[in-house]
Coordinates of C-alpha atoms in Angstrom, one line a residue:
Chain A
D1 CA 0.0 -67.3 -85.3
Q2 CA 2.7 -64.8 -83.6
Q3 CA 5.5 -65.6 -86.3
V4 CA 7.4 -63.2 -85.1
K5 CA 7.5 -63.0 -80.6
Q6 CA 8.9 -59.8 -78.4
N7 CA 9.0 -61.8 -74.9
S8 CA 9.6 -59.0 -72.7
P9 CA 6.9 -56.4 -72.4
S10 CA 8.9 -54.0 -70.5
L11 CA 12.1 -53.2 -70.1
S12 CA 13.5 -50.2 -68.1
V13 CA 16.6 -48.8 -67.9
Q14 CA 18.9 -45.8 -66.3
E15 CA 19.4 -43.4 -68.8
G16 CA 22.9 -43.3 -70.6
R17 CA 23.0 -46.8 -70.3
I18 CA 22.3 -49.5 -73.0
S19 CA 19.3 -50.6 -74.5
I20 CA 18.9 -53.9 -75.6
L21 CA 15.0 -55.0 -77.4
N22 CA 14.9 -58.3 -78.5
C23 CA 12.5 -60.2 -80.8
D24 CA 12.0 -63.5 -82.2
Y25 CA 11.2 -65.2 -85.3
T26 CA 10.2 -68.5 -87.2
N27 CA 9.5 -68.4 -90.1
S28 CA 13.0 -68.2 -92.3
M29 CA 11.6 -66.9 -95.0
F30 CA 11.5 -63.3 -93.7
D31 CA 14.1 -61.4 -95.7
Y32 CA 13.6 -58.3 -93.9
F33 CA 13.0 -56.7 -91.0
L34 CA 12.0 -53.9 -89.1
W35 CA 12.0 -52.3 -86.2
Y36 CA 9.1 -48.7 -85.2
K37 CA 8.7 -46.9 -81.9
K38 CA 5.1 -45.4 -81.0
Y39 CA 4.1 -43.3 -78.8
P40 CA 1.3 -43.7 -76.5
A41 CA -1.6 -42.1 -79.1
E42 CA 0.5 -42.6 -82.0
G43 CA 1.3 -44.4 -85.2
P44 CA 3.9 -45.7 -85.2
T45 CA 6.9 -44.4 -86.3
F46 CA 10.1 -46.7 -88.8
L47 CA 12.8 -46.4 -86.5
I48 CA 15.9 -49.2 -88.3
S49 CA 15.5 -51.8 -90.4
I50 CA 18.3 -54.4 -91.9
S51 CA 18.2 -57.3 -94.5
S52 CA 18.7 -60.9 -94.1
I53 CA 21.5 -61.1 -96.3
K54 CA 23.3 -58.5 -93.2
D55 CA 23.8 -58.9 -89.4
K56 CA 24.8 -55.6 -88.7
N57 CA 22.4 -51.7 -89.1
E58 CA 24.0 -48.9 -87.7
D59 CA 22.5 -45.7 -87.3
G60 CA 23.5 -43.4 -84.9
R61 CA 22.7 -44.6 -81.0
F62 CA 20.2 -47.6 -82.6
T63 CA 21.9 -50.9 -84.1
V64 CA 20.1 -53.3 -85.3
F65 CA 21.6 -56.8 -84.9
L66 CA 20.3 -60.4 -87.1
N67 CA 20.9 -63.4 -85.8
K68 CA 19.9 -65.6 -88.6
S69 CA 21.1 -69.9 -87.4
A70 CA 18.7 -68.2 -84.0
K71 CA 16.6 -66.6 -85.4
H72 CA 16.5 -63.7 -83.5
L73 CA 16.9 -60.1 -83.7
S74 CA 17.9 -56.9 -80.9
L75 CA 17.8 -53.5 -81.1
H76 CA 20.7 -51.1 -79.0
I77 CA 20.5 -48.4 -78.1
V78 CA 23.4 -45.9 -76.8
P79 CA 23.0 -44.1 -74.8
S80 CA 19.7 -44.3 -73.5
Q81 CA 17.7 -41.1 -73.8
P82 CA 14.3 -40.3 -71.4
G83 CA 12.8 -39.5 -75.1
D84 CA 13.8 -43.3 -76.4
S85 CA 11.2 -44.5 -73.5
A86 CA 8.3 -46.1 -75.9
V87 CA 6.6 -49.3 -77.7
Y88 CA 9.1 -50.4 -80.3
F89 CA 7.9 -53.1 -82.5
C90 CA 9.8 -55.2 -83.9
A91 CA 8.0 -56.6 -87.9
A92 CA 8.7 -59.2 -90.6
S93 CA 8.1 -59.0 -94.5
L94 CA 8.2 -61.3 -96.5
N95 CA 7.3 -59.0 -99.1
N96 CA 5.9 -55.5 -99.4
N97 CA 2.5 -56.4 -99.1
D98 CA 3.0 -59.1 -95.9
M99 CA 4.0 -57.9 -92.7
R100 CA 4.0 -59.2 -89.6
F101 CA 4.7 -57.4 -86.1
G102 CA 5.3 -58.7 -82.5
A103 CA 3.0 -57.6 -80.1
G104 CA 5.8 -55.0 -78.3
T105 CA 8.2 -53.5 -76.0
R106 CA 6.8 -51.0 -73.4
L107 CA 11.1 -49.1 -72.9
T108 CA 10.7 -46.4 -70.2
V109 CA 13.8 -44.5 -70.2
K110 CA 14.6 -43.5 -66.4
P111 CA 17.0 -39.9 -66.0
Chain B
S1 CA 5.5 -34.3 -99.0
Q2 CA 3.1 -36.5 -98.1
T3 CA 0.8 -37.2 -95.3
I4 CA -1.6 -39.3 -94.0
H5 CA -5.3 -38.6 -92.1
Q6 CA -7.1 -40.3 -90.5
W7 CA -10.9 -39.8 -88.8
P8 CA -11.7 -39.7 -86.4
A9 CA -9.7 -40.1 -83.7
T10 CA -11.5 -41.2 -81.2
L11 CA -14.4 -43.0 -81.3
V12 CA -17.2 -45.1 -79.1
Q13 CA -19.9 -47.3 -80.5
P14 CA -22.4 -49.6 -79.3
V15 CA -22.6 -53.0 -79.3
G16 CA -24.2 -54.0 -83.1
S17 CA -24.1 -50.5 -84.3
P18 CA -22.3 -49.9 -88.7
L19 CA -18.8 -48.5 -88.5
S20 CA -16.9 -46.2 -90.9
L21 CA -13.1 -45.2 -90.5
E22 CA -11.5 -43.3 -93.3
C23 CA -7.3 -42.8 -94.2
T24 CA -6.7 -41.2 -96.8
V25 CA -2.6 -40.0 -98.4
E26 CA -1.5 -37.2 -99.7
G27 CA 1.1 -36.2 -101.9
T28 CA 1.4 -39.9 -103.3
S29 CA 0.1 -41.8 -105.6
N30 CA -1.3 -45.1 -105.9
P31 CA 0.4 -46.1 -103.2
N32 CA -0.4 -50.4 -100.8
L33 CA -2.8 -49.1 -97.9
Y34 CA -3.7 -51.2 -95.0
W35 CA -5.5 -51.6 -92.6
Y36 CA -4.2 -52.5 -88.8
R37 CA -5.8 -53.5 -85.8
Q38 CA -3.7 -53.1 -82.5
A39 CA -5.8 -54.5 -79.6
A40 CA -4.7 -54.5 -76.1
G41 CA -2.0 -55.9 -74.6
R42 CA -1.4 -57.4 -78.6
G43 CA 0.8 -56.3 -81.1
L44 CA -0.3 -54.8 -84.4
Q45 CA -2.1 -57.7 -86.7
L46 CA -2.9 -56.7 -90.5
L47 CA -6.5 -56.7 -91.3
F48 CA -6.5 -56.1 -95.5
Y49 CA -3.9 -54.3 -97.5
S50 CA -4.7 -52.6 -101.0
V51 CA -2.5 -52.4 -103.9
G52 CA -5.0 -50.6 -106.1
I53 CA -8.5 -48.6 -106.2
G54 CA -10.5 -51.7 -105.7
Q55 CA -8.6 -54.0 -105.1
I56 CA -8.4 -55.7 -101.3
S57 CA -7.2 -58.3 -99.8
S58 CA -8.3 -59.7 -95.7
E59 CA -6.2 -61.5 -93.8
V60 CA -7.6 -62.7 -91.4
P61 CA -11.6 -63.6 -91.2
Q62 CA -14.3 -61.3 -89.7
N63 CA -17.2 -58.2 -89.1
L64 CA -15.0 -56.3 -90.7
S65 CA -15.0 -55.0 -94.4
A66 CA -12.3 -52.8 -96.3
S67 CA -13.4 -50.9 -99.6
R68 CA -11.3 -47.8 -101.9
P69 CA -13.2 -46.3 -103.8
Q70 CA -10.3 -43.8 -104.8
D71 CA -6.8 -43.9 -105.1
R72 CA -6.3 -42.0 -102.2
Q73 CA -8.8 -43.7 -100.0
F74 CA -8.7 -46.0 -97.6
I75 CA -12.0 -47.2 -96.0
L76 CA -12.7 -50.3 -93.0
S77 CA -16.2 -50.9 -92.5
S78 CA -18.2 -53.2 -90.0
K79 CA -22.6 -53.9 -90.7
K80 CA -22.2 -54.6 -86.6
L81 CA -19.0 -53.8 -84.2
L82 CA -19.4 -56.9 -81.8
L83 CA -17.7 -55.9 -78.3
S84 CA -13.8 -58.0 -80.0
D85 CA -13.7 -55.7 -82.2
S86 CA -11.9 -52.8 -79.5
G87 CA -8.2 -51.3 -80.3
F88 CA -6.3 -48.9 -81.4
Y89 CA -6.8 -49.1 -85.5
L90 CA -4.6 -48.1 -88.1
C91 CA -4.0 -46.7 -91.6
A92 CA -0.7 -47.4 -93.5
W93 CA 0.9 -46.3 -96.4
N94 CA 4.1 -47.4 -99.0
L95 CA 5.4 -47.6 -102.8
G96 CA 6.6 -49.8 -104.7
Q97 CA 7.3 -53.7 -104.1
S98 CA 10.3 -54.3 -102.6
S99 CA 9.8 -55.5 -98.9
Y100 CA 12.3 -52.9 -98.4
N101 CA 9.7 -50.4 -98.6
E102 CA 9.5 -49.6 -94.7
Q103 CA 5.8 -48.8 -94.1
F104 CA 4.2 -44.8 -92.5
F105 CA 1.4 -45.4 -90.6
G106 CA -1.7 -42.6 -89.9
P107 CA -2.4 -40.9 -86.0
G108 CA -4.6 -44.0 -85.5
T109 CA -8.3 -44.2 -84.1
R110 CA -9.4 -45.7 -81.1
L111 CA -12.1 -47.5 -80.9
T112 CA -14.0 -48.2 -78.1
V113 CA -17.3 -50.8 -78.6
L114 CA -20.0 -50.5 -74.9

C-alpha cells in the first residue's frame, strides 16, 4: 500500500542550478507533509515541512510546494550545492503516530 | 539536548538466529518511539510505535516484535531471522500528539541476514 510515491529514484543537477524533487500521495486525509534528507549509513534528518492548509513554505534555499487538488508536493533547492547530495524522503502524516514515507530520491549535485 | 542511540551499528546474522536491537533516547521524557525498516531500494516502512512504557502498536505482520521496558528504551527483537529481514533499521522519537511534530532519527543499524 504505497500511499506516498516518489517516482524518480534519482536526480542529477549541476551546482548552482535548481533541484526539484517530486512526491505524490493518494490519501486526501494526510494533513502534514515533511521532507527528510538522508546521508549513507545515517538516519534521516528533518529538512522542511508544510501543513495541508498552506501551499508553500520556504526556509532559506529550500521551498516546499503543496498542490492538494493534484495530491502533489515538491521540494525546490536553489541554488543546489554539492553538499545537498543525499537521498531525500517525502513523508505524509495522518497524526503523530502514523507517518508514511516515499521510497526516496537520490540527488546528486555535480560541481 | 536530546540524543538518540542505536546499537549495534552493523550486524550480520545467520538465518534462524535471534535478533535484539536496542534504541535509547536521552534528554527527554515520555517520548513517542518508532521502529522503521528501510529495505534496499524501498522507502521507510513503519514497523512499530510506542506512546508509553509497555504500549506497542504494530503496523505490519511479521516475525519481529518490539518492547519498551523503560520510558526511553525501545527494543526490536526476533526469535528467528529470515533472509527478508535484511535491511537498515531506524529508531526515531518525537513528543506530543500533534501531527506537526517531526520525528528525530537515530543513526540506524545495518542488518544482513545470510
